[in-house]
Amino acid sequence: MVDPAPLLPHYSPSGAARKPPATSVGDTLESYIGGNCVLQLLQAFFVSFAWCFDAQQTFINVFTDAEPAWHCTGTDDAACATASSPCGLAPGSWAWDLPMHASVVSEWSLQCSGPAVVGLPASSYFAGCLAGGLLLATLADSVLGRKNMLFLSCLTMSLSATLTAVSPNLWAYSALRFLCGFGRATVGTSSLVLSTELVGKRWREKISIVGFFCFTMGFLSLPAMAYINRGSSWRALYLWTSVPSACYSVLLFFLIKESPRWLLVRGRRDEAIQTLKSIASTNDDVINSSFSKLIVAEDTGIADIFSAMKILWQKKWALRRLMATMIAGFGIGMVYYGMPLNVGNLGSNLYLSVTFNALAELPSSLITLFLIGKLNRRCSTLTFTTMGGAFSVLCVLVTSKLWQMAAEVVSFFSACTAFNVLLIYTIELFPTCVRNSAISMVRQALVLGGVFAPVLVAEGRKRSFLSFGVFGFVIGCCGLFIVSLPETRGRSICDTMEEEEVKQNASSDTP
């Protein structure tokens, strides 16, 4: 994005004095959307609600791909009683507790399949997120805009989830999960940016937190819907989540306005003025007058993550920071996305365990909101990754199901908090000219950790150390790379690579 251009002096035709003109696009927009207009807040809240459907599609495999409980039917009791899995037992000697269509595993007889096959749908989803994040990340800044990118992402996610309900086999199911992940990749980012650009500075931080809470609400709604749907087909759960999401996408297209800031920097002044007139409480004539002499340099270049990577690669200090944050992100992502998928391996109540995981997101968001100004970035990230690893390994060592579930929830909470702090840490580590690209790469590293998680979860059904143990080892080791990064708490952020280098050299020369 280009820097806001200055405003030329402007006076009303009558010569009447009014408040001094703003000095930038941001100041001008702030003077009209910085108040308490109810319509602006309602639009921002509605945009943030997209996170709810994002969470549902991210964790829906926890229920649809779970291996159902089974029991012996009385024939060949000796072999059946000692078996830990129905795989290899004679047909007729065992049966699923629920109807075969209750899970993907039972409907397509995957109980004897390898972990790569069982975990393929969930891994395909995260692989789609990875591909979509790399290919679609810049479209919201360039040709599509925030609203259209969010609309297309939600619609693609919804339609592919609806088609998933009629999947004829595992391979079609996995392909549609990949498409769903591809479309979902930009939902969170587009929603966050659009919702915060529709309101002023006074509400920006609060609106950004609304998205995180909506994600938690979507996560919490899954065990409730799955519990109501228990015994019915897993396909119904996809319909329950995709149809409301599709309706939301249509309403989004017709009810929500495009970001006026994005319209201005793209040279679409008339559309920006019309948007402000519809959402701001200011008189239309005042808006026309203020923007009549606003000079904005149109952003005709399309920034992409690959050109920015060249800049990051040329600077050793920047590359070192990027690698350290991405490695830490990989470990955090494996636990953050893998733990909810892995709760079924504890042998405890699946619905209750997932509910506790979803509730763990709430204190994590609150800690980030209220304590981030006091938290040392490096130490807190290292602490939470170490806690996540230790409690994940503890799930293997303890035998009580109650203590296992408690350790799993603490591990997930630690990963959630580390996730939040790492993103804020990344914002402060990189200057403005490469910040968006750096954050995008760290987010892709988080998703990459999620790609491997389903395979480990499937293997962990036989040997728990290969899921909880590996999760703990990976996040603990990856978190150690944070110690190589400088501390950024209380430090102002930089705009250029040169400015960051000067600040880095000055701090290294300080005795």
Coordinates of C-alpha atoms in Angstrom, one line a residue:
M1 CA 0.0 0.0 0.0
V2 CA 1.2 3.5 -0.7
D3 CA 1.6 6.0 2.1
P4 CA -1.3 8.4 2.5
A5 CA -0.8 11.6 0.5
P6 CA -1.3 15.0 2.1
L7 CA -4.5 17.0 1.7
L8 CA -4.5 20.4 0.1
P9 CA -5.9 23.2 2.3
H10 CA -9.7 23.4 1.9
Y11 CA -12.3 26.0 2.9
S12 CA -16.1 25.9 2.6
P13 CA -17.7 28.0 -0.1
S14 CA -19.2 30.4 2.5
G15 CA -15.8 31.0 4.0
A16 CA -17.2 29.8 7.4
A17 CA -14.6 28.5 9.7
R18 CA -14.7 24.8 10.4
K19 CA -12.4 22.3 12.0
P20 CA -8.8 22.2 10.5
P21 CA -8.5 19.9 7.5
A22 CA -7.0 16.5 8.0
T23 CA -3.4 15.9 6.8
S24 CA -3.7 12.4 5.4
V25 CA -6.2 9.9 4.0
G26 CA -6.2 8.2 7.3
D27 CA -6.9 11.4 9.2
T28 CA -9.7 12.3 6.8
L29 CA -11.4 8.9 7.1
E30 CA -11.0 9.0 10.9
S31 CA -12.9 12.3 11.1
Y32 CA -15.9 10.6 9.5
I33 CA -15.8 6.9 10.7
G34 CA -14.2 7.5 14.1
G35 CA -17.4 8.0 16.0
N36 CA -20.0 5.7 17.4
C37 CA -22.1 5.2 14.3
V38 CA -24.3 2.1 15.0
L39 CA -24.3 1.1 11.3
Q40 CA -20.5 1.0 11.1
L41 CA -20.3 -1.2 14.2
L42 CA -23.1 -3.6 13.0
Q43 CA -21.2 -4.0 9.7
A44 CA -18.0 -4.7 11.5
F45 CA -19.6 -7.2 13.8
F46 CA -21.3 -9.0 10.8
V47 CA -18.0 -9.2 8.9
S48 CA -16.3 -10.7 12.0
F49 CA -18.9 -13.4 12.2
A50 CA -17.1 -15.1 9.2
W51 CA -14.6 -16.4 11.8
C52 CA -17.4 -18.6 13.2
F53 CA -17.8 -20.6 9.9
D54 CA -14.0 -20.6 9.5
A55 CA -13.6 -22.5 12.9
Q56 CA -16.4 -25.0 12.0
Q57 CA -14.7 -26.1 8.8
T58 CA -11.2 -26.1 10.4
F59 CA -12.2 -28.6 13.1
I60 CA -15.1 -30.5 11.6
N61 CA -12.9 -33.5 10.9
V62 CA -12.6 -34.1 14.6
F63 CA -16.1 -35.6 14.5
T64 CA -16.6 -36.7 10.9
D65 CA -13.3 -38.6 10.7
A66 CA -13.3 -40.0 14.3
E67 CA -13.1 -43.8 14.7
P68 CA -16.3 -44.9 16.3
A69 CA -16.4 -47.2 19.4
W70 CA -17.0 -50.9 18.7
H71 CA -18.0 -54.0 20.6
C72 CA -17.8 -57.8 20.3
T73 CA -20.9 -59.6 19.2
G74 CA -20.3 -62.9 21.0
T75 CA -18.7 -64.9 18.2
D76 CA -15.0 -65.6 18.6
D77 CA -15.0 -63.9 22.0
A78 CA -11.4 -64.9 23.0
A79 CA -9.8 -63.1 20.1
C80 CA -12.2 -60.2 20.2
A81 CA -11.7 -59.5 24.0
T82 CA -8.0 -59.0 23.7
A83 CA -8.0 -56.9 20.5
S84 CA -7.4 -53.2 20.7
S85 CA -8.8 -52.6 17.2
P86 CA -11.4 -54.4 15.1
C87 CA -8.8 -54.7 12.3
G88 CA -8.0 -58.3 11.7
L89 CA -11.0 -59.7 13.5
A90 CA -13.3 -62.1 11.7
P91 CA -16.4 -60.6 10.1
G92 CA -19.4 -60.9 12.4
S93 CA -17.3 -61.1 15.6
W94 CA -17.6 -57.4 16.2
A95 CA -19.8 -54.4 15.2
W96 CA -19.7 -50.6 15.5
D97 CA -21.6 -49.1 18.4
L98 CA -23.1 -46.5 16.0
P99 CA -24.5 -46.9 12.5
M100 CA -21.9 -47.3 9.8
H101 CA -22.7 -43.9 8.2
A102 CA -21.9 -42.1 11.5
S103 CA -18.3 -41.7 10.5
V104 CA -16.0 -41.7 7.5
V105 CA -13.9 -44.5 9.1
S106 CA -16.9 -46.9 9.5
E107 CA -18.7 -46.0 6.3
W108 CA -15.7 -46.6 4.1
S109 CA -14.1 -49.4 6.3
L110 CA -10.9 -47.5 7.0
Q111 CA -10.2 -49.2 10.4
C112 CA -7.4 -51.2 8.9
S113 CA -6.0 -48.4 6.7
G114 CA -2.7 -46.7 7.4
P115 CA -2.4 -43.3 9.2
A116 CA -1.6 -41.6 5.9
V117 CA -5.0 -42.8 4.4
V118 CA -7.0 -42.1 7.5
G119 CA -5.5 -38.6 8.0
L120 CA -5.7 -37.7 4.3
P121 CA -8.9 -35.7 4.4
A122 CA -7.7 -33.5 7.3
S123 CA -4.2 -33.2 5.8
S124 CA -5.8 -32.2 2.5
Y125 CA -7.7 -29.4 4.1
F126 CA -4.6 -27.9 5.7
A127 CA -2.7 -28.4 2.4
G128 CA -5.4 -26.4 0.7
C129 CA -5.1 -23.7 3.3
L130 CA -1.3 -23.6 2.6
A131 CA -1.8 -23.3 -1.2
G132 CA -4.6 -20.8 -0.8
G133 CA -2.6 -18.7 1.6
L134 CA 0.3 -18.5 -0.9
L135 CA -1.7 -17.9 -4.0
L136 CA -4.6 -15.7 -2.8
A137 CA -2.9 -13.6 -0.1
T138 CA -2.3 -10.5 -2.2
L139 CA -5.7 -10.4 -4.1
A140 CA -7.4 -8.5 -1.2
D141 CA -4.7 -5.7 -1.6
S142 CA -4.7 -5.6 -5.4
V143 CA -7.6 -6.4 -7.7
L144 CA -10.5 -7.9 -5.6
G145 CA -10.5 -5.8 -2.5
R146 CA -11.4 -6.9 1.1
K147 CA -15.2 -7.4 0.6
N148 CA -15.0 -9.4 -2.6
M149 CA -12.1 -11.5 -1.4
L150 CA -14.1 -12.3 1.8
F151 CA -17.2 -13.1 -0.2
L152 CA -15.5 -15.4 -2.7
S153 CA -13.6 -17.1 0.1
C154 CA -16.7 -17.8 2.2
L155 CA -18.7 -18.9 -0.9
T156 CA -16.0 -21.3 -2.0
M157 CA -15.6 -22.7 1.5
S158 CA -19.4 -23.1 1.8
L159 CA -20.0 -24.7 -1.6
S160 CA -17.1 -27.1 -1.4
A161 CA -18.3 -28.2 2.1
T162 CA -21.8 -28.7 0.7
L163 CA -20.5 -30.9 -2.1
T164 CA -18.5 -32.8 0.5
A165 CA -21.8 -34.1 1.9
V166 CA -22.3 -36.2 -1.3
S167 CA -18.7 -37.5 -1.6
P168 CA -18.8 -41.0 -3.2
N169 CA -15.4 -42.1 -1.8
L170 CA -12.4 -41.1 0.3
W171 CA -10.5 -39.6 -2.7
A172 CA -13.3 -37.3 -3.7
Y173 CA -13.8 -36.4 -0.1
S174 CA -10.2 -35.5 0.3
A175 CA -10.2 -33.4 -2.9
L176 CA -13.2 -31.4 -1.7
R177 CA -11.6 -30.9 1.6
F178 CA -8.5 -29.5 -0.2
L179 CA -10.8 -27.1 -2.1
C180 CA -12.5 -26.1 1.1
G181 CA -9.2 -25.3 2.7
F182 CA -8.0 -23.4 -0.4
G183 CA -11.1 -21.1 -0.2
R184 CA -10.9 -20.8 3.5
A185 CA -7.3 -19.6 3.5
T186 CA -8.1 -15.9 3.4
V187 CA -11.3 -15.8 5.4
G188 CA -9.7 -14.8 8.7
T189 CA -7.3 -12.2 7.2
S190 CA -9.9 -10.6 5.0
S191 CA -12.5 -10.5 7.8
L192 CA -10.0 -9.0 10.2
V193 CA -8.8 -6.3 7.8
L194 CA -12.2 -5.3 6.5
S195 CA -13.9 -5.1 10.0
T196 CA -11.1 -2.9 11.4
E197 CA -11.1 -0.6 8.3
L198 CA -14.8 0.0 8.6
V199 CA -14.4 1.6 12.1
G200 CA -12.2 4.3 13.6
K201 CA -9.2 3.9 15.9
R202 CA -11.5 4.0 19.0
W203 CA -13.1 0.7 18.1
R204 CA -10.3 -1.0 16.1
E205 CA -8.8 -3.1 18.9
K206 CA -12.1 -4.1 20.2
I207 CA -13.4 -5.2 16.8
S208 CA -10.3 -7.2 16.1
I209 CA -10.9 -9.2 19.3
V210 CA -14.5 -9.8 18.2
G211 CA -13.2 -12.0 15.4
F212 CA -11.2 -14.2 17.8
F213 CA -14.3 -14.6 20.0
C214 CA -16.4 -15.5 17.0
F215 CA -13.8 -18.2 16.1
T216 CA -14.2 -19.6 19.6
M217 CA -18.0 -19.5 19.3
G218 CA -17.8 -21.4 16.0
F219 CA -15.5 -24.0 17.6
L220 CA -17.9 -24.3 20.5
S221 CA -20.9 -24.9 18.3
L222 CA -19.3 -28.0 16.7
P223 CA -19.5 -30.4 19.6
A224 CA -23.1 -29.2 20.2
M225 CA -24.1 -29.9 16.6
A226 CA -22.2 -33.2 16.5
Y227 CA -23.8 -34.4 19.7
I228 CA -27.3 -33.6 18.4
N229 CA -26.3 -35.3 15.1
R230 CA -24.8 -38.4 16.8
G231 CA -26.1 -41.6 15.2
S232 CA -26.9 -39.8 12.0
S233 CA -24.7 -39.6 8.9
W234 CA -21.5 -37.6 9.1
R235 CA -22.7 -35.9 5.8
A236 CA -25.5 -34.1 7.8
L237 CA -22.9 -32.3 9.8
Y238 CA -21.4 -30.8 6.7
L239 CA -24.8 -29.6 5.6
W240 CA -25.5 -28.1 9.0
T241 CA -22.3 -26.0 8.8
S242 CA -22.2 -25.2 5.1
V243 CA -25.8 -24.1 4.4
P244 CA -25.7 -21.3 7.0
S245 CA -22.3 -20.3 5.7
A246 CA -23.6 -20.0 2.2
C247 CA -26.5 -17.9 3.3
Y248 CA -24.1 -15.7 5.2
S249 CA -22.0 -15.2 2.0
V250 CA -25.0 -14.0 0.1
L251 CA -26.0 -11.5 2.9
L252 CA -22.4 -10.3 3.0
F253 CA -22.4 -9.5 -0.7
F254 CA -25.5 -7.4 -0.5
L255 CA -25.2 -5.8 3.0
I256 CA -21.6 -5.0 3.6
K257 CA -19.6 -2.1 2.0
E258 CA -16.1 -2.2 0.7
S259 CA -13.3 -0.6 2.8
P260 CA -13.2 3.1 1.9
R261 CA -9.5 3.2 2.6
W262 CA -8.8 0.5 0.0
L263 CA -11.1 2.2 -2.5
L264 CA -9.2 5.4 -2.1
V265 CA -5.7 4.0 -2.5
R266 CA -6.9 2.1 -5.6
G267 CA -8.1 5.4 -7.2
R268 CA -11.8 4.7 -6.8
R269 CA -12.7 8.0 -5.1
D270 CA -16.4 8.2 -6.1
E271 CA -17.0 4.7 -4.7
A272 CA -15.2 5.6 -1.5
I273 CA -17.3 8.7 -1.1
Q274 CA -20.5 6.8 -1.6
T275 CA -19.4 4.2 0.9
L276 CA -18.7 6.9 3.5
K277 CA -22.1 8.5 2.9
S278 CA -23.8 5.2 3.6
I279 CA -22.0 4.2 6.8
A280 CA -21.0 7.6 8.3
S281 CA -23.3 9.9 10.3
T282 CA -21.8 13.0 8.7
N283 CA -23.7 15.3 6.3
D284 CA -23.2 14.3 2.6
D285 CA -22.2 17.8 1.6
V286 CA -19.4 17.8 4.2
I287 CA -18.0 14.5 2.9
N288 CA -18.1 15.8 -0.8
S289 CA -16.4 19.0 0.2
S290 CA -13.6 17.3 2.2
F291 CA -12.7 14.8 -0.5
S292 CA -13.0 17.1 -3.5
K293 CA -9.4 18.2 -3.2
L294 CA -7.9 15.0 -1.6
I295 CA -4.9 13.9 -3.6
V296 CA -4.2 10.2 -3.4
A297 CA -1.4 8.5 -5.3
E298 CA -3.1 5.4 -6.9
D299 CA -1.4 2.1 -5.9
T300 CA -1.0 0.5 -9.3
G301 CA 1.7 -2.0 -8.3
I302 CA 0.7 -5.4 -7.1
A303 CA 2.8 -6.5 -4.1
D304 CA 3.3 -10.2 -3.8
I305 CA 5.0 -12.3 -1.2
F306 CA 7.7 -13.6 -3.6
S307 CA 9.2 -10.2 -4.4
A308 CA 9.2 -9.3 -0.7
M309 CA 11.0 -12.6 0.1
K310 CA 13.8 -11.4 -2.1
I311 CA 14.3 -8.4 0.2
L312 CA 14.1 -10.6 3.2
W313 CA 16.6 -13.1 1.7
Q314 CA 19.2 -10.3 1.0
K315 CA 19.4 -9.2 4.7
K316 CA 20.9 -11.9 6.9
W317 CA 19.3 -10.5 10.1
A318 CA 15.9 -10.5 8.4
L319 CA 16.3 -14.0 7.1
R320 CA 17.4 -15.2 10.5
R321 CA 14.4 -13.7 12.2
L322 CA 12.1 -15.1 9.6
M323 CA 13.5 -18.6 9.9
A324 CA 13.3 -18.5 13.7
T325 CA 9.7 -17.3 13.7
M326 CA 8.6 -19.8 11.0
I327 CA 10.2 -22.7 12.8
A328 CA 8.5 -21.7 16.1
G329 CA 5.3 -21.3 14.1
F330 CA 5.6 -24.8 12.7
G331 CA 5.7 -26.4 16.1
I332 CA 2.9 -24.2 17.5
G333 CA 0.7 -24.9 14.5
M334 CA 1.2 -28.7 14.9
V335 CA -0.2 -28.5 18.5
Y336 CA -2.8 -25.8 17.8
Y337 CA -4.4 -27.7 14.9
G338 CA -3.5 -31.2 16.1
M339 CA -4.7 -31.2 19.7
P340 CA -8.5 -30.9 18.8
L341 CA -8.1 -33.7 16.3
N342 CA -6.2 -35.8 18.9
V343 CA -8.7 -35.7 21.8
G344 CA -10.4 -38.8 20.5
N345 CA -7.3 -40.8 21.3
L346 CA -7.7 -40.1 25.0
G347 CA -10.6 -42.4 25.3
S348 CA -12.6 -39.8 27.1
N349 CA -15.9 -38.2 26.0
L350 CA -15.2 -36.7 22.6
Y351 CA -17.9 -34.0 22.8
L352 CA -16.8 -32.9 26.3
S353 CA -13.1 -32.9 25.4
V354 CA -13.6 -30.7 22.3
T355 CA -15.8 -28.3 24.3
F356 CA -13.0 -27.9 26.9
N357 CA -10.5 -27.2 24.0
A358 CA -12.8 -24.5 22.6
L359 CA -13.3 -22.9 26.0
A360 CA -9.5 -22.8 26.4
E361 CA -9.4 -20.2 23.6
L362 CA -11.3 -17.7 25.7
P363 CA -8.7 -17.1 28.5
S364 CA -6.0 -17.2 25.8
S365 CA -7.6 -14.3 24.0
L366 CA -8.2 -12.4 27.2
I367 CA -4.6 -12.8 28.3
T368 CA -3.4 -11.5 25.0
L369 CA -5.8 -8.6 25.1
F370 CA -5.1 -7.4 28.7
L371 CA -1.5 -8.5 29.3
I372 CA 0.2 -8.1 25.9
G373 CA 1.6 -4.6 27.0
K374 CA 3.3 -6.2 30.0
L375 CA 4.5 -9.5 28.5
N376 CA 8.1 -9.9 27.4
R377 CA 7.7 -11.3 23.9
R378 CA 10.7 -13.6 23.8
C379 CA 10.3 -15.1 27.3
S380 CA 6.5 -15.5 27.0
T381 CA 6.6 -17.3 23.7
L382 CA 9.3 -19.6 25.0
T383 CA 7.4 -20.2 28.2
F384 CA 4.1 -21.1 26.5
T385 CA 5.8 -23.3 23.9
T386 CA 7.6 -25.1 26.7
M387 CA 4.4 -25.5 28.7
G388 CA 2.6 -26.8 25.6
G389 CA 5.3 -29.4 25.0
A390 CA 5.6 -30.5 28.6
F391 CA 1.8 -31.0 29.1
S392 CA 1.5 -32.8 25.7
V393 CA 4.1 -35.3 26.8
L394 CA 2.4 -35.6 30.2
C395 CA -0.7 -36.9 28.3
V396 CA 1.4 -40.0 27.5
L397 CA 2.8 -40.5 31.0
V398 CA -0.3 -40.2 33.1
T399 CA -2.9 -43.0 33.1
S400 CA -5.9 -41.3 34.6
K401 CA -8.3 -40.1 31.9
L402 CA -9.2 -37.1 33.9
W403 CA -5.6 -36.0 34.3
Q404 CA -4.9 -36.7 30.6
M405 CA -7.8 -34.5 29.6
A406 CA -6.6 -31.7 31.9
A407 CA -3.1 -31.9 30.6
E408 CA -4.4 -31.9 27.0
V409 CA -6.5 -28.7 27.6
V410 CA -3.5 -26.9 29.3
S411 CA -1.3 -27.9 26.3
F412 CA -3.8 -26.5 23.9
F413 CA -4.3 -23.3 25.9
S414 CA -0.5 -22.8 25.9
A415 CA -0.4 -23.3 22.1
C416 CA -3.3 -20.8 21.6
T417 CA -1.5 -18.2 23.7
A418 CA 1.9 -18.8 22.0
F419 CA 0.0 -18.5 18.6
N420 CA -1.3 -15.0 19.6
V421 CA 1.9 -13.7 21.0
L422 CA 4.0 -15.0 18.1
L423 CA 1.9 -13.1 15.6
I424 CA 2.2 -9.9 17.6
Y425 CA 6.0 -10.6 18.0
T426 CA 6.3 -11.0 14.2
I427 CA 4.6 -7.6 13.6
E428 CA 7.2 -5.9 15.8
L429 CA 10.2 -7.8 14.4
F430 CA 9.8 -6.7 10.8
P431 CA 9.6 -3.2 9.3
T432 CA 6.5 -2.0 7.4
C433 CA 7.9 -2.6 3.9
V434 CA 8.1 -6.4 4.5
R435 CA 5.8 -6.9 7.5
N436 CA 2.8 -8.3 5.6
S437 CA 4.9 -10.8 3.7
A438 CA 6.7 -11.9 6.9
I439 CA 3.4 -12.4 8.7
S440 CA 2.0 -14.4 5.7
M441 CA 5.0 -16.7 5.8
V442 CA 4.7 -17.3 9.5
R443 CA 1.0 -18.1 9.1
Q444 CA 1.9 -20.6 6.4
A445 CA 4.4 -22.2 8.7
L446 CA 1.6 -22.6 11.3
V447 CA -0.7 -24.2 8.7
L448 CA 2.2 -26.5 7.5
G449 CA 2.4 -27.9 11.1
G450 CA -1.3 -28.6 10.8
V451 CA -0.7 -30.6 7.6
F452 CA 1.4 -33.2 9.5
A453 CA -0.9 -33.3 12.5
P454 CA -3.7 -35.6 11.2
V455 CA -1.2 -38.3 10.1
L456 CA 0.3 -38.3 13.6
V457 CA -3.2 -38.4 15.1
A458 CA -4.1 -41.4 13.1
E459 CA -0.9 -43.2 14.1
G460 CA -1.5 -42.2 17.7
R461 CA -4.6 -44.3 17.8
K462 CA -2.3 -47.3 18.2
R463 CA 0.7 -45.7 20.0
S464 CA -0.1 -42.5 21.9
F465 CA 3.5 -41.3 21.9
L466 CA 3.4 -40.9 18.2
S467 CA 0.8 -38.2 18.6
F468 CA 1.0 -36.5 22.0
G469 CA 4.7 -37.3 22.4
V470 CA 5.7 -36.0 19.0
F471 CA 3.5 -33.0 19.4
G472 CA 5.3 -32.1 22.7
F473 CA 8.7 -32.8 21.4
V474 CA 8.2 -30.7 18.2
I475 CA 6.7 -27.6 19.9
G476 CA 9.3 -27.7 22.7
C477 CA 12.2 -27.9 20.3
C478 CA 10.9 -25.4 17.8
G479 CA 10.1 -22.9 20.5
L480 CA 13.8 -22.8 21.5
F481 CA 14.6 -20.9 18.3
I482 CA 12.9 -17.9 19.8
V483 CA 15.9 -17.2 22.0
S484 CA 17.9 -16.0 19.0
L485 CA 15.4 -13.1 18.4
P486 CA 15.7 -9.6 19.9
E487 CA 13.1 -8.4 22.5
T488 CA 10.6 -5.9 21.1
R489 CA 8.3 -5.0 24.0
G490 CA 8.0 -1.3 24.4
R491 CA 10.0 -0.6 21.3
S492 CA 8.6 1.4 18.4
I493 CA 8.2 -0.4 15.1
C494 CA 10.2 0.6 12.0
D495 CA 9.1 1.4 8.5
T496 CA 12.2 0.6 6.4
M497 CA 14.9 -2.1 6.5
E498 CA 17.6 0.6 6.9
E499 CA 15.8 2.0 10.0
E500 CA 15.6 -1.4 11.5
E501 CA 19.3 -2.0 10.9
V502 CA 20.2 1.3 12.6
K503 CA 18.1 0.4 15.6
Q504 CA 19.6 -3.1 15.7
N505 CA 23.1 -1.7 15.6
A506 CA 22.4 0.9 18.2
S507 CA 21.0 -1.8 20.6
S508 CA 24.1 -4.1 20.0
D509 CA 26.5 -1.2 20.8
T510 CA 24.7 -0.4 24.0
P511 CA 26.8 -1.7 27.0

